[in-house]
Coordinates of N, CA and C in Angstrom, one line a residue:
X1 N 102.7 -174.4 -95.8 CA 102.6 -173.0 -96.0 C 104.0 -172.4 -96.3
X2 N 104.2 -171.6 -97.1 CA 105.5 -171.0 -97.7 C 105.7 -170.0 -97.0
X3 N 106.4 -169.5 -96.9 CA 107.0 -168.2 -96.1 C 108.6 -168.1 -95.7
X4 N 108.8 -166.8 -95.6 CA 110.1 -166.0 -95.5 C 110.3 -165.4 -94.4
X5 N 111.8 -165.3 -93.8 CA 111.9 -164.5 -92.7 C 112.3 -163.3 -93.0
X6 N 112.3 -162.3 -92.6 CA 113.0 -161.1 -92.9 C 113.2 -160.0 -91.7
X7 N 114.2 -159.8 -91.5 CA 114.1 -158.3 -90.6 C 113.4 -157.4 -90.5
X8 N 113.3 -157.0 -89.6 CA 112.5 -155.8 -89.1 C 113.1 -154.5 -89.4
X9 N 112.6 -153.5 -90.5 CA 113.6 -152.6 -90.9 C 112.8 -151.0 -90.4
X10 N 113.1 -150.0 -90.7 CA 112.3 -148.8 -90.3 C 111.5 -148.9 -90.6
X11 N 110.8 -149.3 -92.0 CA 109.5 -149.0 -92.8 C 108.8 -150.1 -92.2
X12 N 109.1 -151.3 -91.1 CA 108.2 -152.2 -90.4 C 107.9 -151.5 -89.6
X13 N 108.5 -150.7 -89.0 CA 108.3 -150.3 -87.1 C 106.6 -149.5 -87.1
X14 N 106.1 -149.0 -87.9 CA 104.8 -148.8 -88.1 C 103.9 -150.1 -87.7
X15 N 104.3 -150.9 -88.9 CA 103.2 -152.0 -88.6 C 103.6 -153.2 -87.5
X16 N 104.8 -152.7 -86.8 CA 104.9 -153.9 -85.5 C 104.3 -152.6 -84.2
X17 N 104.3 -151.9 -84.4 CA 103.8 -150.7 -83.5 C 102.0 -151.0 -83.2
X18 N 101.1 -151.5 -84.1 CA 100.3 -151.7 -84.4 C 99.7 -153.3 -83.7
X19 N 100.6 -153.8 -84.4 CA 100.7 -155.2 -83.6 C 100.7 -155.3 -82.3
X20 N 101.8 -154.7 -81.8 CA 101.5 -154.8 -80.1 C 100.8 -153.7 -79.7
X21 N 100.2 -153.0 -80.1 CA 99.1 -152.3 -79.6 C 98.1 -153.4 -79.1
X22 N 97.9 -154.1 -80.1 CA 96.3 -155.0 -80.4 C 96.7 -155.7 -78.8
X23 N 97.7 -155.7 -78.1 CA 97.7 -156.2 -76.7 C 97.8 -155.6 -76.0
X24 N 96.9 -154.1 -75.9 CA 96.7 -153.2 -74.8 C 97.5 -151.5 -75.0
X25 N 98.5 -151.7 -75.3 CA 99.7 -150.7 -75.0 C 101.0 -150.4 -76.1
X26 N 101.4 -149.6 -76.3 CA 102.8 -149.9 -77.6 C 103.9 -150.1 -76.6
X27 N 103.8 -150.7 -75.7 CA 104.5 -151.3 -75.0 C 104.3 -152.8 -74.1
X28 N 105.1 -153.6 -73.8 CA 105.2 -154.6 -72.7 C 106.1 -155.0 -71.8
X29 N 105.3 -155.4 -70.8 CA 106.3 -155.4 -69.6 C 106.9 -156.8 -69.4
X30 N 108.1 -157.0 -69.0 CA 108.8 -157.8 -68.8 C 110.2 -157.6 -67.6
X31 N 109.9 -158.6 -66.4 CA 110.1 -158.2 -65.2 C 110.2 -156.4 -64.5
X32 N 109.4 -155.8 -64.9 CA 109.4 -154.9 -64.1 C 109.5 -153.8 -64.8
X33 N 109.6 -153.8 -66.3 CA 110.6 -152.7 -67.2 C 109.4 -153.2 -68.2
X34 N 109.4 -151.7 -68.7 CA 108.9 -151.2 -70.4 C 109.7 -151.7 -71.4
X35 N 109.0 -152.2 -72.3 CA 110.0 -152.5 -73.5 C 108.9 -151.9 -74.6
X36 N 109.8 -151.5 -75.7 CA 108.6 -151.5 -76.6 C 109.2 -151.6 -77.8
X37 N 108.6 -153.3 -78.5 CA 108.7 -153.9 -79.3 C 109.5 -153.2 -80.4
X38 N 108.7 -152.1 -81.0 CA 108.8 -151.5 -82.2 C 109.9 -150.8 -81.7
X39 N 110.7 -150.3 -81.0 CA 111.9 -149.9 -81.2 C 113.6 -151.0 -80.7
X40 N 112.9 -151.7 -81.3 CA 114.3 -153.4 -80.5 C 114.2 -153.8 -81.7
X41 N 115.1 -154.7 -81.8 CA 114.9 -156.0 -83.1 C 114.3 -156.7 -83.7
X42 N 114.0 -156.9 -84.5 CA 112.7 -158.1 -84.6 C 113.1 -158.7 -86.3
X43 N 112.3 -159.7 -86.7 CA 111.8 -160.6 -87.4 C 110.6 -160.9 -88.0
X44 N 110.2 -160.7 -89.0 CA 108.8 -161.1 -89.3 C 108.7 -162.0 -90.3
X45 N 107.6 -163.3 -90.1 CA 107.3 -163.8 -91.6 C 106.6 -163.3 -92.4
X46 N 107.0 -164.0 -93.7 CA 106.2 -163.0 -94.8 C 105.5 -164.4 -95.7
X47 N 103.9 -164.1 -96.1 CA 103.9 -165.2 -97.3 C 104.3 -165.0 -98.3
X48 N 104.3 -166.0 -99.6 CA 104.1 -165.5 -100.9 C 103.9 -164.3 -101.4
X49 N 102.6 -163.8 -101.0 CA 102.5 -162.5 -101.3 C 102.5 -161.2 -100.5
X50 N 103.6 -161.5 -99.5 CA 103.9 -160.4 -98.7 C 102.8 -159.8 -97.3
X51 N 102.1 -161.2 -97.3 CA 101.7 -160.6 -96.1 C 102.1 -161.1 -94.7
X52 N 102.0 -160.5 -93.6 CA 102.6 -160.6 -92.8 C 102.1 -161.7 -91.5
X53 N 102.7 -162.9 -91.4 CA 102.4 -164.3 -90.7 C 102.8 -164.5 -89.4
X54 N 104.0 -163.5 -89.0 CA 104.2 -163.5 -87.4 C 105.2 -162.9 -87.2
X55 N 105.4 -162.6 -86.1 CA 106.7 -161.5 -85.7 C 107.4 -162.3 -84.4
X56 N 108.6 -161.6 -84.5 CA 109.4 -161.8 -82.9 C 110.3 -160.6 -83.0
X57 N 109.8 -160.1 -81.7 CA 111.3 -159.1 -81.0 C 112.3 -159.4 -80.3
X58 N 112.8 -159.0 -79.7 CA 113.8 -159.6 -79.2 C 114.8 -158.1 -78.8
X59 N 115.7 -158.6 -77.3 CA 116.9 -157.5 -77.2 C 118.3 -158.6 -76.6
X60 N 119.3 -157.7 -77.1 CA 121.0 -158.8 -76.6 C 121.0 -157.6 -75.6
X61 N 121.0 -157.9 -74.6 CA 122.1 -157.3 -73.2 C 123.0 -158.5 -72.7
X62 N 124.3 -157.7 -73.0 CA 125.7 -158.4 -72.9 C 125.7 -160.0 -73.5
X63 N 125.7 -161.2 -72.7 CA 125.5 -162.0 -73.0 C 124.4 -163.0 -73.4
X64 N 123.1 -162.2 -72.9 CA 121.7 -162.7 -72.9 C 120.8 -161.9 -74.0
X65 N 119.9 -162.8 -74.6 CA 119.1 -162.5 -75.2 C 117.6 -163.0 -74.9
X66 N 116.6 -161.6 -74.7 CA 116.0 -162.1 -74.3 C 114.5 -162.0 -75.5
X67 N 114.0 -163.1 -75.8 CA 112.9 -162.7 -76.7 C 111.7 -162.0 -75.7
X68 N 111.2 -160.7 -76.4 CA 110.0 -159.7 -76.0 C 109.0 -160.6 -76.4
X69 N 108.9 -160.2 -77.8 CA 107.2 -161.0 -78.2 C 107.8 -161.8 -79.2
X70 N 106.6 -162.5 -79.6 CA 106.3 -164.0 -80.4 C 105.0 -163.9 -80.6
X71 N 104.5 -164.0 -82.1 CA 103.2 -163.9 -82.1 C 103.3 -164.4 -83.3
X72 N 102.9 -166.1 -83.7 CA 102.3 -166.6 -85.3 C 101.0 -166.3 -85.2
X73 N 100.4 -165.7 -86.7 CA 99.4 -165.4 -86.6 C 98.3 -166.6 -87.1
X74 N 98.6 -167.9 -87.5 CA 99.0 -168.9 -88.0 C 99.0 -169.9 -87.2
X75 N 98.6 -170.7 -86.3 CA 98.8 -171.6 -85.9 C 99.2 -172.8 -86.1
X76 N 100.4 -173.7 -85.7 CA 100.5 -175.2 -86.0 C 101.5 -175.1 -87.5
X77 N 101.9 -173.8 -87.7 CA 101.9 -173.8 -89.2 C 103.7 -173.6 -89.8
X78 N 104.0 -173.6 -88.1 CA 105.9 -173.5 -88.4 C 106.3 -172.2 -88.2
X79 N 105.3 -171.4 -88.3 CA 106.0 -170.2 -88.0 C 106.6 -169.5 -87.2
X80 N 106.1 -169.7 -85.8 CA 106.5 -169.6 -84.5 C 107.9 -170.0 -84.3
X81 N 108.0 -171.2 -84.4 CA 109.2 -172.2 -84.9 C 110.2 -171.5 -85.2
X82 N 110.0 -171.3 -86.6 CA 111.1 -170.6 -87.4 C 111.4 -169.1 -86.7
X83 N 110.8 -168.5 -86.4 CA 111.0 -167.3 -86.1 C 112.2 -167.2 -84.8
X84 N 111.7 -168.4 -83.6 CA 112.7 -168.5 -82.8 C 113.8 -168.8 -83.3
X85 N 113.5 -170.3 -84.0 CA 115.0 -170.0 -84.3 C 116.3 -169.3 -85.1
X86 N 115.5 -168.5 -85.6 CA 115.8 -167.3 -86.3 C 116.6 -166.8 -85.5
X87 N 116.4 -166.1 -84.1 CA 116.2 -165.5 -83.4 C 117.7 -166.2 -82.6
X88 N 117.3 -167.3 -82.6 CA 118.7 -168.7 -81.8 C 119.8 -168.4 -82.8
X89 N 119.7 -168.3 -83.9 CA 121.1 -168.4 -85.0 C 121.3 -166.4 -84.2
X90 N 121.3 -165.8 -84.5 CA 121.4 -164.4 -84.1 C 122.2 -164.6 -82.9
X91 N 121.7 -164.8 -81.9 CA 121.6 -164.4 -80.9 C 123.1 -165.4 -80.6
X92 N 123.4 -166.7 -81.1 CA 124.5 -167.2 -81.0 C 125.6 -166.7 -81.8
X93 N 125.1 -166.2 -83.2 CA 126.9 -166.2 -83.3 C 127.0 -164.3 -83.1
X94 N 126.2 -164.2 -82.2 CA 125.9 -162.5 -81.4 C 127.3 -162.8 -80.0
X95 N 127.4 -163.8 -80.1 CA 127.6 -164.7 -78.4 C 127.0 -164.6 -77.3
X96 N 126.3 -164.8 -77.5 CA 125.4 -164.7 -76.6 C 125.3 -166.3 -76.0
X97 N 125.1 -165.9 -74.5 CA 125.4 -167.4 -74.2 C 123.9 -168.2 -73.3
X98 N 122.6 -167.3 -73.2 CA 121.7 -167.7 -72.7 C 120.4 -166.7 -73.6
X99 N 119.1 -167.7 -74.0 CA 118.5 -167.1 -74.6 C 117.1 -167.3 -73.6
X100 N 116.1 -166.4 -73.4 CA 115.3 -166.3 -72.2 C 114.0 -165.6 -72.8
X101 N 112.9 -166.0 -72.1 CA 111.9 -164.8 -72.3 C 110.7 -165.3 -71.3
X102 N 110.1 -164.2 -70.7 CA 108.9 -164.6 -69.8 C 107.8 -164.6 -70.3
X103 N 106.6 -165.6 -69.9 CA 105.4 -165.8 -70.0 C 104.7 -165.6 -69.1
X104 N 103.4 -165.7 -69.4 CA 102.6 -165.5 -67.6 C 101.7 -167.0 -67.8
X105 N 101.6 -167.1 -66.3 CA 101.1 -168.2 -66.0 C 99.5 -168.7 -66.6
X106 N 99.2 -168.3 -67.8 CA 98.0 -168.5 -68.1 C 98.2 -169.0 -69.7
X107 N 99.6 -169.2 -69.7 CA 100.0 -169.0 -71.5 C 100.3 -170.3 -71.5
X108 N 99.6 -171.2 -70.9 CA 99.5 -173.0 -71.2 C 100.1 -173.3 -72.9
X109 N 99.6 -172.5 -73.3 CA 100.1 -172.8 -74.7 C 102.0 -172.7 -75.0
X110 N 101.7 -171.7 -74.9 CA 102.9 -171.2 -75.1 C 104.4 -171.9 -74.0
X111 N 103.7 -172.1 -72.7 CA 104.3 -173.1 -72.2 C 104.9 -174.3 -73.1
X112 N 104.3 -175.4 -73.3 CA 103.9 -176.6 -74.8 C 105.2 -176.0 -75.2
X113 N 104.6 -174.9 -75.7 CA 105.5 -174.7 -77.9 C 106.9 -174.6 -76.8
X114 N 106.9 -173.9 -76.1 CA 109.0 -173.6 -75.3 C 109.4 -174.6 -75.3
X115 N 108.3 -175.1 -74.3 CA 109.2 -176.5 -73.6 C 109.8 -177.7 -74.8
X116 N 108.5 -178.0 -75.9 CA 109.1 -178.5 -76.7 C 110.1 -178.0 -77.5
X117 N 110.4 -176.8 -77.9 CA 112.0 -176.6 -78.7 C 113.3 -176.4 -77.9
X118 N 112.6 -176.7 -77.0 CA 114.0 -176.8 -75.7 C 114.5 -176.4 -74.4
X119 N 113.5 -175.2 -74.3 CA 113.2 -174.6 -73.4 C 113.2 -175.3 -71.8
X120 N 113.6 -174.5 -70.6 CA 113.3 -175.1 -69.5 C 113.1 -174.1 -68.9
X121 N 112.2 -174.5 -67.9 CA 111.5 -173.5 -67.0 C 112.7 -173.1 -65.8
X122 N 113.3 -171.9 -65.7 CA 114.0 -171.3 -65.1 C 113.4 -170.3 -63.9
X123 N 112.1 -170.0 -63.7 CA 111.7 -169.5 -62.5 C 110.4 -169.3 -62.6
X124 N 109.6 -169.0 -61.6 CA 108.2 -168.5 -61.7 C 108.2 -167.4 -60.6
X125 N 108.1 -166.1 -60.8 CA 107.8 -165.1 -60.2 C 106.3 -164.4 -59.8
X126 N 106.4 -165.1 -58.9 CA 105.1 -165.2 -57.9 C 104.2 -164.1 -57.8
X127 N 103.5 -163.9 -58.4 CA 102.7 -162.4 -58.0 C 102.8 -161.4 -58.6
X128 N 104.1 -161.4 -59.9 CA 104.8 -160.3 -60.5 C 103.8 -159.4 -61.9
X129 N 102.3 -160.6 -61.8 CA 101.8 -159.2 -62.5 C 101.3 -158.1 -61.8
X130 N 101.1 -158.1 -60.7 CA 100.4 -157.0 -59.4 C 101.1 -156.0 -59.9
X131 N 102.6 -156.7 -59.7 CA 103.8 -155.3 -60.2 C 103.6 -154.5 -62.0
X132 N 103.4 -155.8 -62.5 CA 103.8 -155.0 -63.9 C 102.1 -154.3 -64.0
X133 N 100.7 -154.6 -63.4 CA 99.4 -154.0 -63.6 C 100.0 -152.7 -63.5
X134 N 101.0 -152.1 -62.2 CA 100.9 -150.3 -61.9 C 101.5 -149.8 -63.5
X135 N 102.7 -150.5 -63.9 CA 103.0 -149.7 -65.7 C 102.1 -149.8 -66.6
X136 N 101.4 -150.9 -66.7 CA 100.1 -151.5 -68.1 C 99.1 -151.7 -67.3
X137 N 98.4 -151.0 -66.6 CA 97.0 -151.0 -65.8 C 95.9 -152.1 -67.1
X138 N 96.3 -152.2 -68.4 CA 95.4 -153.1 -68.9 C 95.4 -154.4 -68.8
X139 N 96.6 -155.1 -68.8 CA 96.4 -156.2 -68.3 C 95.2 -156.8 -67.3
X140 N 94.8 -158.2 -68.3 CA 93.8 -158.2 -67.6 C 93.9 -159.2 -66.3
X141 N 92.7 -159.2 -65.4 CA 92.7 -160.2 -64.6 C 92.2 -161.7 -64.6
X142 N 91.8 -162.0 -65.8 CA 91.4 -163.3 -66.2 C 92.0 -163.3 -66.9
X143 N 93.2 -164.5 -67.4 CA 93.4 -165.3 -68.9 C 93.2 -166.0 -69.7
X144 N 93.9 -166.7 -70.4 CA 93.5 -168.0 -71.1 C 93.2 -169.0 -70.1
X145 N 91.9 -169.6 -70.7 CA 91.2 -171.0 -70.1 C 90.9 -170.7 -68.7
X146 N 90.7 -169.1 -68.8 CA 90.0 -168.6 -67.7 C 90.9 -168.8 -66.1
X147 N 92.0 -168.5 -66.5 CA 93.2 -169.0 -65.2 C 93.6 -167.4 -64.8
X148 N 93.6 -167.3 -63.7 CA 94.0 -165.8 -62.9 C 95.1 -165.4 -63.1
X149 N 95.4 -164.3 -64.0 CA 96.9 -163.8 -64.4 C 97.4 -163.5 -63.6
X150 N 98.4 -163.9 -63.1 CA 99.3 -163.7 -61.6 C 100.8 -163.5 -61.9
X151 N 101.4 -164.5 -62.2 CA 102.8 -164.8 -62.1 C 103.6 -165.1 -63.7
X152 N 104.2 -164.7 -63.6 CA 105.8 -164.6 -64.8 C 106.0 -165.8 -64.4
X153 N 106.4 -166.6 -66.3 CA 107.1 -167.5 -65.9 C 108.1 -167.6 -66.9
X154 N 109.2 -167.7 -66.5 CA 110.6 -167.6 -67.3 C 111.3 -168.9 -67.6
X155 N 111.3 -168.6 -68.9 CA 112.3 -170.3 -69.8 C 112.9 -169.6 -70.0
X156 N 113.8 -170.4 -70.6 CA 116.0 -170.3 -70.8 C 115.7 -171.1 -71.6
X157 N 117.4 -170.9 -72.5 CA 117.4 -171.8 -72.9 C 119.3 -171.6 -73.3
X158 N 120.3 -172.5 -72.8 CA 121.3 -172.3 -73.1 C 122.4 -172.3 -73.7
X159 N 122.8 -171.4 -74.6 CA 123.1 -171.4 -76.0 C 124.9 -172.2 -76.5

């Protein structure tokens, strides 16, 4: 599959606004705090003919970068891939010296894809969607493969 990376520019912030809606909220939470995609950094692929194959956001505080979302729309197909490390060239010659982002413990998948580009599990925060339910009351209480959304779990990865 062909495709292009390209920035996130004003005339995207509509259609990444949209995007993360489709997950409850024009926002997401990550330890504790509101982020919302559509006003941070990002990346999107593009096919051949300009449509749109996956996104990543992303924010630099001081030395850390931490990826928000990641979403190929595409599976198995590189995109995801690329987009991170899109995201890894950035964010290094940014200097940035640790690149990070949380999952919840039901995102078995997404586990996989980290761990294999390098990723290492750097914490599990026990209980911490209880906390983030009071900001995004939508989150739900079942996830993928039917596992009880509970806990954050944070990879690193160090640059």
């Amino acid at each position: 599959m062909a495709f292009a990376i390209h920035p996130v520019t004003e005339l995207d912030k509509p259609w990444v606004l949209h995007t993360v809606q489709q997950w409850g909220a024009d926002f997401i939470v990550t330890r504790g705090r509101k982020v919302y995609p559509s006003a941070i950094e990002g990346f999107y692929a593009a096919g051949e003919t300009g449509d749109h194959l996956g996104l990543i956001t992303f924010e630099i505080i001081g030395d850390q970068c931490e990826v928000v979302t990641l979403d190929a729309f595409t599976r198995y197909s590189g995109i995801g891939t690329a987009l991170l490390n899109h995201v890894r060239t950035v964010a290094t010659a940014r200097g940035c010296k640790r690149l990070w982002l949380i999952t919840t413990n039901d995102n078995v998948d997404a586990m996989r894809f980290y761990q294999r580009r390098g990723f290492v599990l750097a914490a599990v925060h026990v209980n911490a969607i209880a906390e983030s339910r009071k900001i995004k009351p939508t989150i739900r209480e079942i996830g993928e493969y039917g596992i009880p959304l509970r806990d954050e779990v944070e990879f690193e990865m160090w640059l």
